[in-house]
Amino acid sequence: LEAMENMKQMQLVTADAEFSVLISKKGKVTIKKKQKKAKMRPLDLNHNRKKQYILQEGVPVPFLQDLGVMTEEGKIVHARFDKFRQINRFLEFIEDILPQLDSGRELTILDFGCGKSYLTFAMYYYLHELKEYDIRIIGLDLKKEVIRHCNELSEKYGYEKLRFLEGDIADYTGVNKVDMVVTLHACDTATDYACLLYTSPSPRDSTSS
């Protein structure tokens, strides 16, 4: 209050005008108003908009529920939000290469070192269920129990062309033509073998990465 009693001048700015309040030594108060020529532009809050994910929160996705990322109501489990964000970021990469994929025939995709296959299921769901591509995806990993569980989930969802095999990348000869190779979880020499498969002109051919 003491500070306000000692004030002699005050400026007030609104969206439409500016006000000057002057107080003389005798205590006379003078208020001047200056109308603005152009209204102040509203604050842009676009940066605060909620990010739009390819797999949206609130839309139940069976494989995300079974993998513990999403509840039955479609809500993202807080402790698994980083995984949800990672899956969507991966699908953004897949979305970027859609123009290079032939939508007029069956496409073959190999996922080497698929592990628990969060991204493999996401890729199948996005391409087959949402984009309606005719695709066949094969996941390969050395962990027997992981492969068994992934095949059980694939059968549960009715994903007829999503299969998981136990095996080594270096020894895999199960397909004659490959359209895309995913090796995000490959390690040590596994990536080298995957690149060899991708670049080999025959009998294994690949048209996009």
PDB file of C-alpha atoms in Angstrom:
ATOM      1  CA  LEU A   1       0.000   0.000   0.000  1.00  0.00           C
ATOM      2  CA  GLU A   2       2.827   2.385   0.859  1.00  0.00           C
ATOM      3  CA  ALA A   3       4.383   1.794  -2.572  1.00  0.00           C
ATOM      4  CA  MET A   4       1.103   2.602  -4.311  1.00  0.00           C
ATOM      5  CA  GLU A   5       0.736   5.856  -2.312  1.00  0.00           C
ATOM      6  CA  ASN A   6       4.113   7.009  -3.632  1.00  0.00           C
ATOM      7  CA  MET A   7       3.312   6.232  -7.297  1.00  0.00           C
ATOM      8  CA  LYS A   8       3.058   9.284  -9.591  1.00  0.00           C
ATOM      9  CA  GLN A   9       2.597   7.543 -12.940  1.00  0.00           C
ATOM     10  CA  MET A  10       1.196   4.245 -14.242  1.00  0.00           C
ATOM     11  CA  GLN A  11       0.964   2.689 -17.718  1.00  0.00           C
ATOM     12  CA  LEU A  12      -1.781   0.196 -18.589  1.00  0.00           C
ATOM     13  CA  VAL A  13      -1.798  -1.666 -21.904  1.00  0.00           C
ATOM     14  CA  THR A  14      -4.797  -3.617 -23.221  1.00  0.00           C
ATOM     15  CA  ALA A  15      -5.508  -5.285 -26.549  1.00  0.00           C
ATOM     16  CA  ASP A  16      -7.293  -2.159 -27.848  1.00  0.00           C
ATOM     17  CA  ALA A  17      -5.684   0.830 -26.129  1.00  0.00           C
ATOM     18  CA  GLU A  18      -2.956   2.258 -23.879  1.00  0.00           C
ATOM     19  CA  PHE A  19      -3.750   4.226 -20.702  1.00  0.00           C
ATOM     20  CA  SER A  20      -1.493   6.670 -18.845  1.00  0.00           C
ATOM     21  CA  VAL A  21      -2.375   7.587 -15.272  1.00  0.00           C
ATOM     22  CA  LEU A  22      -0.605  10.730 -13.902  1.00  0.00           C
ATOM     23  CA  ILE A  23      -0.808  12.050 -10.319  1.00  0.00           C
ATOM     24  CA  SER A  24       0.333  15.583  -9.632  1.00  0.00           C
ATOM     25  CA  LYS A  25       2.020  16.819  -6.428  1.00  0.00           C
ATOM     26  CA  LYS A  26      -1.365  18.170  -5.300  1.00  0.00           C
ATOM     27  CA  GLY A  27      -2.949  14.770  -5.824  1.00  0.00           C
ATOM     28  CA  LYS A  28      -4.774  15.538  -9.057  1.00  0.00           C
ATOM     29  CA  VAL A  29      -5.311  12.418 -11.161  1.00  0.00           C
ATOM     30  CA  THR A  30      -5.149  12.648 -14.968  1.00  0.00           C
ATOM     31  CA  ILE A  31      -5.979   9.691 -17.206  1.00  0.00           C
ATOM     32  CA  LYS A  32      -5.002   9.690 -20.869  1.00  0.00           C
ATOM     33  CA  LYS A  33      -6.174   7.076 -23.339  1.00  0.00           C
ATOM     34  CA  LYS A  34      -4.506   6.288 -26.656  1.00  0.00           C
ATOM     35  CA  GLN A  35      -6.456   4.062 -29.007  1.00  0.00           C
ATOM     36  CA  LYS A  36      -4.392   1.522 -30.911  1.00  0.00           C
ATOM     37  CA  LYS A  37      -4.591   1.569 -34.694  1.00  0.00           C
ATOM     38  CA  ALA A  38      -4.491  -2.233 -34.921  1.00  0.00           C
ATOM     39  CA  LYS A  39      -5.701  -4.698 -32.371  1.00  0.00           C
ATOM     40  CA  MET A  40      -3.092  -6.783 -30.609  1.00  0.00           C
ATOM     41  CA  ARG A  41      -2.735 -10.191 -32.203  1.00  0.00           C
ATOM     42  CA  PRO A  42      -3.941 -12.999 -29.948  1.00  0.00           C
ATOM     43  CA  LEU A  43      -1.240 -15.131 -28.361  1.00  0.00           C
ATOM     44  CA  ASP A  44      -0.352 -18.117 -30.528  1.00  0.00           C
ATOM     45  CA  LEU A  45      -0.729 -21.247 -28.438  1.00  0.00           C
ATOM     46  CA  ASN A  46      -0.167 -23.712 -31.278  1.00  0.00           C
ATOM     47  CA  HIS A  47       2.965 -25.007 -29.566  1.00  0.00           C
ATOM     48  CA  ASN A  48       0.745 -26.149 -26.701  1.00  0.00           C
ATOM     49  CA  ARG A  49      -1.470 -28.281 -28.918  1.00  0.00           C
ATOM     50  CA  LYS A  50      -1.540 -31.981 -28.076  1.00  0.00           C
ATOM     51  CA  LYS A  51       0.685 -33.991 -30.406  1.00  0.00           C
ATOM     52  CA  GLN A  52      -1.230 -36.093 -32.904  1.00  0.00           C
ATOM     53  CA  TYR A  53       0.130 -39.644 -32.850  1.00  0.00           C
ATOM     54  CA  ILE A  54      -0.474 -42.218 -35.586  1.00  0.00           C
ATOM     55  CA  LEU A  55      -1.776 -44.600 -32.930  1.00  0.00           C
ATOM     56  CA  GLN A  56      -3.974 -42.295 -30.900  1.00  0.00           C
ATOM     57  CA  GLU A  57      -4.641 -42.446 -27.204  1.00  0.00           C
ATOM     58  CA  GLY A  58      -8.279 -43.323 -26.548  1.00  0.00           C
ATOM     59  CA  VAL A  59      -8.478 -45.746 -29.485  1.00  0.00           C
ATOM     60  CA  PRO A  60      -7.981 -49.288 -28.093  1.00  0.00           C
ATOM     61  CA  VAL A  61      -5.330 -51.304 -29.953  1.00  0.00           C
ATOM     62  CA  PRO A  62      -5.229 -55.014 -28.985  1.00  0.00           C
ATOM     63  CA  PHE A  63      -1.479 -55.578 -29.247  1.00  0.00           C
ATOM     64  CA  LEU A  64      -0.736 -52.440 -27.199  1.00  0.00           C
ATOM     65  CA  GLN A  65      -3.069 -53.709 -24.500  1.00  0.00           C
ATOM     66  CA  ASP A  66      -1.429 -57.143 -24.339  1.00  0.00           C
ATOM     67  CA  LEU A  67       2.026 -55.599 -24.336  1.00  0.00           C
ATOM     68  CA  GLY A  68       1.073 -53.501 -21.305  1.00  0.00           C
ATOM     69  CA  VAL A  69       1.260 -50.141 -23.061  1.00  0.00           C
ATOM     70  CA  MET A  70      -2.479 -49.386 -23.172  1.00  0.00           C
ATOM     71  CA  THR A  71      -5.470 -50.125 -20.928  1.00  0.00           C
ATOM     72  CA  GLU A  72      -8.697 -51.733 -22.155  1.00  0.00           C
ATOM     73  CA  GLU A  73     -10.209 -48.249 -22.457  1.00  0.00           C
ATOM     74  CA  GLY A  74      -7.371 -47.076 -24.701  1.00  0.00           C
ATOM     75  CA  LYS A  75      -5.575 -45.014 -22.077  1.00  0.00           C
ATOM     76  CA  ILE A  76      -1.779 -45.075 -22.194  1.00  0.00           C
ATOM     77  CA  VAL A  77      -0.165 -46.555 -19.083  1.00  0.00           C
ATOM     78  CA  HIS A  78       1.893 -43.724 -17.608  1.00  0.00           C
ATOM     79  CA  ALA A  79       4.969 -45.853 -16.986  1.00  0.00           C
ATOM     80  CA  ARG A  80       4.860 -47.042 -20.620  1.00  0.00           C
ATOM     81  CA  PHE A  81       4.356 -43.701 -22.327  1.00  0.00           C
ATOM     82  CA  ASP A  82       7.945 -43.627 -23.595  1.00  0.00           C
ATOM     83  CA  LYS A  83       7.308 -46.952 -25.325  1.00  0.00           C
ATOM     84  CA  PHE A  84       4.062 -45.585 -26.821  1.00  0.00           C
ATOM     85  CA  ARG A  85       5.946 -42.556 -28.131  1.00  0.00           C
ATOM     86  CA  GLN A  86       8.743 -44.766 -29.518  1.00  0.00           C
ATOM     87  CA  ILE A  87       6.259 -46.939 -31.390  1.00  0.00           C
ATOM     88  CA  ASN A  88       4.603 -43.899 -32.967  1.00  0.00           C
ATOM     89  CA  ARG A  89       7.956 -42.403 -33.928  1.00  0.00           C
ATOM     90  CA  PHE A  90       8.839 -45.648 -35.667  1.00  0.00           C
ATOM     91  CA  LEU A  91       5.527 -45.592 -37.558  1.00  0.00           C
ATOM     92  CA  GLU A  92       6.312 -42.069 -38.738  1.00  0.00           C
ATOM     93  CA  PHE A  93       9.376 -43.504 -40.501  1.00  0.00           C
ATOM     94  CA  ILE A  94       7.174 -46.182 -42.082  1.00  0.00           C
ATOM     95  CA  GLU A  95       4.696 -43.498 -43.152  1.00  0.00           C
ATOM     96  CA  ASP A  96       7.497 -41.585 -44.891  1.00  0.00           C
ATOM     97  CA  ILE A  97       8.306 -44.524 -47.196  1.00  0.00           C
ATOM     98  CA  LEU A  98       4.718 -45.418 -48.121  1.00  0.00           C
ATOM     99  CA  PRO A  99       5.087 -43.819 -51.591  1.00  0.00           C
ATOM    100  CA  GLN A 100       7.893 -46.304 -52.304  1.00  0.00           C
ATOM    101  CA  LEU A 101       5.817 -49.369 -51.433  1.00  0.00           C
ATOM    102  CA  ASP A 102       3.801 -51.122 -54.140  1.00  0.00           C
ATOM    103  CA  SER A 103       0.204 -51.264 -52.945  1.00  0.00           C
ATOM    104  CA  GLY A 104      -0.840 -53.504 -55.839  1.00  0.00           C
ATOM    105  CA  ARG A 105       0.778 -56.740 -54.665  1.00  0.00           C
ATOM    106  CA  GLU A 106       1.845 -58.647 -51.553  1.00  0.00           C
ATOM    107  CA  LEU A 107       4.846 -57.083 -49.843  1.00  0.00           C
ATOM    108  CA  THR A 108       7.352 -59.056 -47.794  1.00  0.00           C
ATOM    109  CA  ILE A 109       8.975 -57.459 -44.761  1.00  0.00           C
ATOM    110  CA  LEU A 110      11.620 -59.086 -42.560  1.00  0.00           C
ATOM    111  CA  ASP A 111      12.262 -57.983 -38.980  1.00  0.00           C
ATOM    112  CA  PHE A 112      15.608 -59.347 -37.840  1.00  0.00           C
ATOM    113  CA  GLY A 113      16.208 -59.443 -34.100  1.00  0.00           C
ATOM    114  CA  CYS A 114      12.553 -58.629 -33.468  1.00  0.00           C
ATOM    115  CA  GLY A 115      12.698 -59.307 -29.704  1.00  0.00           C
ATOM    116  CA  LYS A 116       9.346 -58.734 -27.971  1.00  0.00           C
ATOM    117  CA  SER A 117       8.121 -57.296 -31.280  1.00  0.00           C
ATOM    118  CA  TYR A 118       6.445 -54.080 -30.159  1.00  0.00           C
ATOM    119  CA  LEU A 119       7.456 -52.486 -33.435  1.00  0.00           C
ATOM    120  CA  THR A 120       6.710 -55.578 -35.531  1.00  0.00           C
ATOM    121  CA  PHE A 121       3.106 -55.680 -34.344  1.00  0.00           C
ATOM    122  CA  ALA A 122       2.845 -51.916 -34.783  1.00  0.00           C
ATOM    123  CA  MET A 123       4.108 -52.171 -38.354  1.00  0.00           C
ATOM    124  CA  TYR A 124       1.634 -54.919 -39.262  1.00  0.00           C
ATOM    125  CA  TYR A 125      -1.269 -53.124 -37.578  1.00  0.00           C
ATOM    126  CA  TYR A 126      -0.459 -49.844 -39.318  1.00  0.00           C
ATOM    127  CA  LEU A 127       0.196 -51.213 -42.809  1.00  0.00           C
ATOM    128  CA  HIS A 128      -2.429 -53.972 -42.902  1.00  0.00           C
ATOM    129  CA  GLU A 129      -5.213 -52.807 -40.604  1.00  0.00           C
ATOM    130  CA  LEU A 130      -5.052 -49.021 -41.086  1.00  0.00           C
ATOM    131  CA  LYS A 131      -3.544 -48.621 -44.581  1.00  0.00           C
ATOM    132  CA  GLU A 132      -4.914 -51.916 -46.019  1.00  0.00           C
ATOM    133  CA  TYR A 133      -1.657 -53.030 -47.643  1.00  0.00           C
ATOM    134  CA  ASP A 134      -1.285 -56.687 -48.560  1.00  0.00           C
ATOM    135  CA  ILE A 135       1.776 -57.522 -46.494  1.00  0.00           C
ATOM    136  CA  ARG A 136       3.577 -60.517 -45.058  1.00  0.00           C
ATOM    137  CA  ILE A 137       5.885 -59.864 -42.124  1.00  0.00           C
ATOM    138  CA  ILE A 138       8.364 -62.360 -40.717  1.00  0.00           C
ATOM    139  CA  GLY A 139      10.046 -61.713 -37.375  1.00  0.00           C
ATOM    140  CA  LEU A 140      13.252 -63.580 -36.597  1.00  0.00           C
ATOM    141  CA  ASP A 141      14.921 -63.924 -33.198  1.00  0.00           C
ATOM    142  CA  LEU A 142      17.038 -66.392 -31.232  1.00  0.00           C
ATOM    143  CA  LYS A 143      14.835 -66.402 -28.108  1.00  0.00           C
ATOM    144  CA  LYS A 144      12.529 -69.404 -28.237  1.00  0.00           C
ATOM    145  CA  GLU A 145      10.045 -68.286 -25.565  1.00  0.00           C
ATOM    146  CA  VAL A 146       9.742 -64.808 -27.038  1.00  0.00           C
ATOM    147  CA  ILE A 147       9.009 -66.257 -30.477  1.00  0.00           C
ATOM    148  CA  ARG A 148       6.399 -68.617 -29.038  1.00  0.00           C
ATOM    149  CA  HIS A 149       4.618 -65.772 -27.213  1.00  0.00           C
ATOM    150  CA  CYS A 150       4.649 -63.500 -30.273  1.00  0.00           C
ATOM    151  CA  ASN A 151       3.104 -66.239 -32.441  1.00  0.00           C
ATOM    152  CA  GLU A 152       0.386 -66.767 -29.841  1.00  0.00           C
ATOM    153  CA  LEU A 153      -0.476 -63.067 -29.936  1.00  0.00           C
ATOM    154  CA  SER A 154      -0.437 -63.017 -33.745  1.00  0.00           C
ATOM    155  CA  GLU A 155      -2.912 -65.902 -33.861  1.00  0.00           C
ATOM    156  CA  LYS A 156      -5.055 -64.259 -31.185  1.00  0.00           C
ATOM    157  CA  TYR A 157      -5.440 -61.087 -33.290  1.00  0.00           C
ATOM    158  CA  GLY A 158      -6.032 -62.995 -36.514  1.00  0.00           C
ATOM    159  CA  TYR A 159      -2.881 -61.598 -38.141  1.00  0.00           C
ATOM    160  CA  GLU A 160      -2.602 -64.369 -40.721  1.00  0.00           C
ATOM    161  CA  LYS A 161       0.483 -62.980 -42.462  1.00  0.00           C
ATOM    162  CA  LEU A 162       2.497 -62.101 -39.375  1.00  0.00           C
ATOM    163  CA  ARG A 163       4.720 -64.958 -38.243  1.00  0.00           C
ATOM    164  CA  PHE A 164       7.717 -65.276 -35.936  1.00  0.00           C
ATOM    165  CA  LEU A 165      10.557 -67.740 -36.362  1.00  0.00           C
ATOM    166  CA  GLU A 166      13.398 -68.838 -34.115  1.00  0.00           C
ATOM    167  CA  GLY A 167      16.675 -68.590 -35.961  1.00  0.00           C
ATOM    168  CA  ASP A 168      19.896 -66.819 -36.856  1.00  0.00           C
ATOM    169  CA  ILE A 169      19.987 -64.022 -39.418  1.00  0.00           C
ATOM    170  CA  ALA A 170      23.116 -65.487 -41.028  1.00  0.00           C
ATOM    171  CA  ASP A 171      21.329 -68.769 -41.808  1.00  0.00           C
ATOM    172  CA  TYR A 172      17.926 -67.458 -42.898  1.00  0.00           C
ATOM    173  CA  THR A 173      16.897 -68.435 -46.439  1.00  0.00           C
ATOM    174  CA  GLY A 174      13.117 -68.476 -46.071  1.00  0.00           C
ATOM    175  CA  VAL A 175      12.146 -65.989 -48.787  1.00  0.00           C
ATOM    176  CA  ASN A 176      13.178 -65.277 -52.365  1.00  0.00           C
ATOM    177  CA  LYS A 177      12.138 -61.605 -52.516  1.00  0.00           C
ATOM    178  CA  VAL A 178      12.233 -58.930 -49.825  1.00  0.00           C
ATOM    179  CA  ASP A 179      10.664 -55.476 -49.992  1.00  0.00           C
ATOM    180  CA  MET A 180      11.857 -54.115 -46.655  1.00  0.00           C
ATOM    181  CA  VAL A 181      14.264 -55.215 -43.916  1.00  0.00           C
ATOM    182  CA  VAL A 182      13.988 -53.940 -40.341  1.00  0.00           C
ATOM    183  CA  THR A 183      16.957 -54.477 -38.020  1.00  0.00           C
ATOM    184  CA  LEU A 184      16.380 -52.032 -35.174  1.00  0.00           C
ATOM    185  CA  HIS A 185      17.191 -54.587 -32.491  1.00  0.00           C
ATOM    186  CA  ALA A 186      20.024 -56.349 -34.291  1.00  0.00           C
ATOM    187  CA  CYS A 187      23.418 -56.269 -32.574  1.00  0.00           C
ATOM    188  CA  ASP A 188      27.034 -57.428 -33.003  1.00  0.00           C
ATOM    189  CA  THR A 189      27.354 -59.082 -36.449  1.00  0.00           C
ATOM    190  CA  ALA A 190      23.578 -59.355 -36.891  1.00  0.00           C
ATOM    191  CA  THR A 191      23.341 -55.984 -38.622  1.00  0.00           C
ATOM    192  CA  ASP A 192      26.097 -56.986 -41.038  1.00  0.00           C
ATOM    193  CA  TYR A 193      24.212 -60.135 -42.033  1.00  0.00           C
ATOM    194  CA  ALA A 194      20.987 -58.153 -42.437  1.00  0.00           C
ATOM    195  CA  CYS A 195      22.721 -55.654 -44.719  1.00  0.00           C
ATOM    196  CA  LEU A 196      24.177 -58.540 -46.743  1.00  0.00           C
ATOM    197  CA  LEU A 197      20.678 -59.932 -47.223  1.00  0.00           C
ATOM    198  CA  TYR A 198      19.364 -56.528 -48.242  1.00  0.00           C
ATOM    199  CA  THR A 199      22.090 -55.788 -50.789  1.00  0.00           C
ATOM    200  CA  SER A 200      22.390 -59.292 -52.257  1.00  0.00           C
ATOM    201  CA  PRO A 201      20.953 -59.170 -55.828  1.00  0.00           C
ATOM    202  CA  SER A 202      20.063 -62.859 -55.929  1.00  0.00           C
ATOM    203  CA  PRO A 203      18.199 -64.856 -54.828  1.00  0.00           C
ATOM    204  CA  ARG A 204      17.089 -62.390 -52.159  1.00  0.00           C
ATOM    205  CA  ASP A 205      16.052 -59.071 -53.596  1.00  0.00           C
ATOM    206  CA  SER A 206      14.795 -55.954 -51.831  1.00  0.00           C
ATOM    207  CA  THR A 207      13.221 -52.882 -53.414  1.00  0.00           C
ATOM    208  CA  SER A 208      13.002 -50.472 -50.479  1.00  0.00           C
ATOM    209  CA  SER A 209      14.507 -49.905 -47.061  1.00  0.00           C
TER     210      SER A 209
END
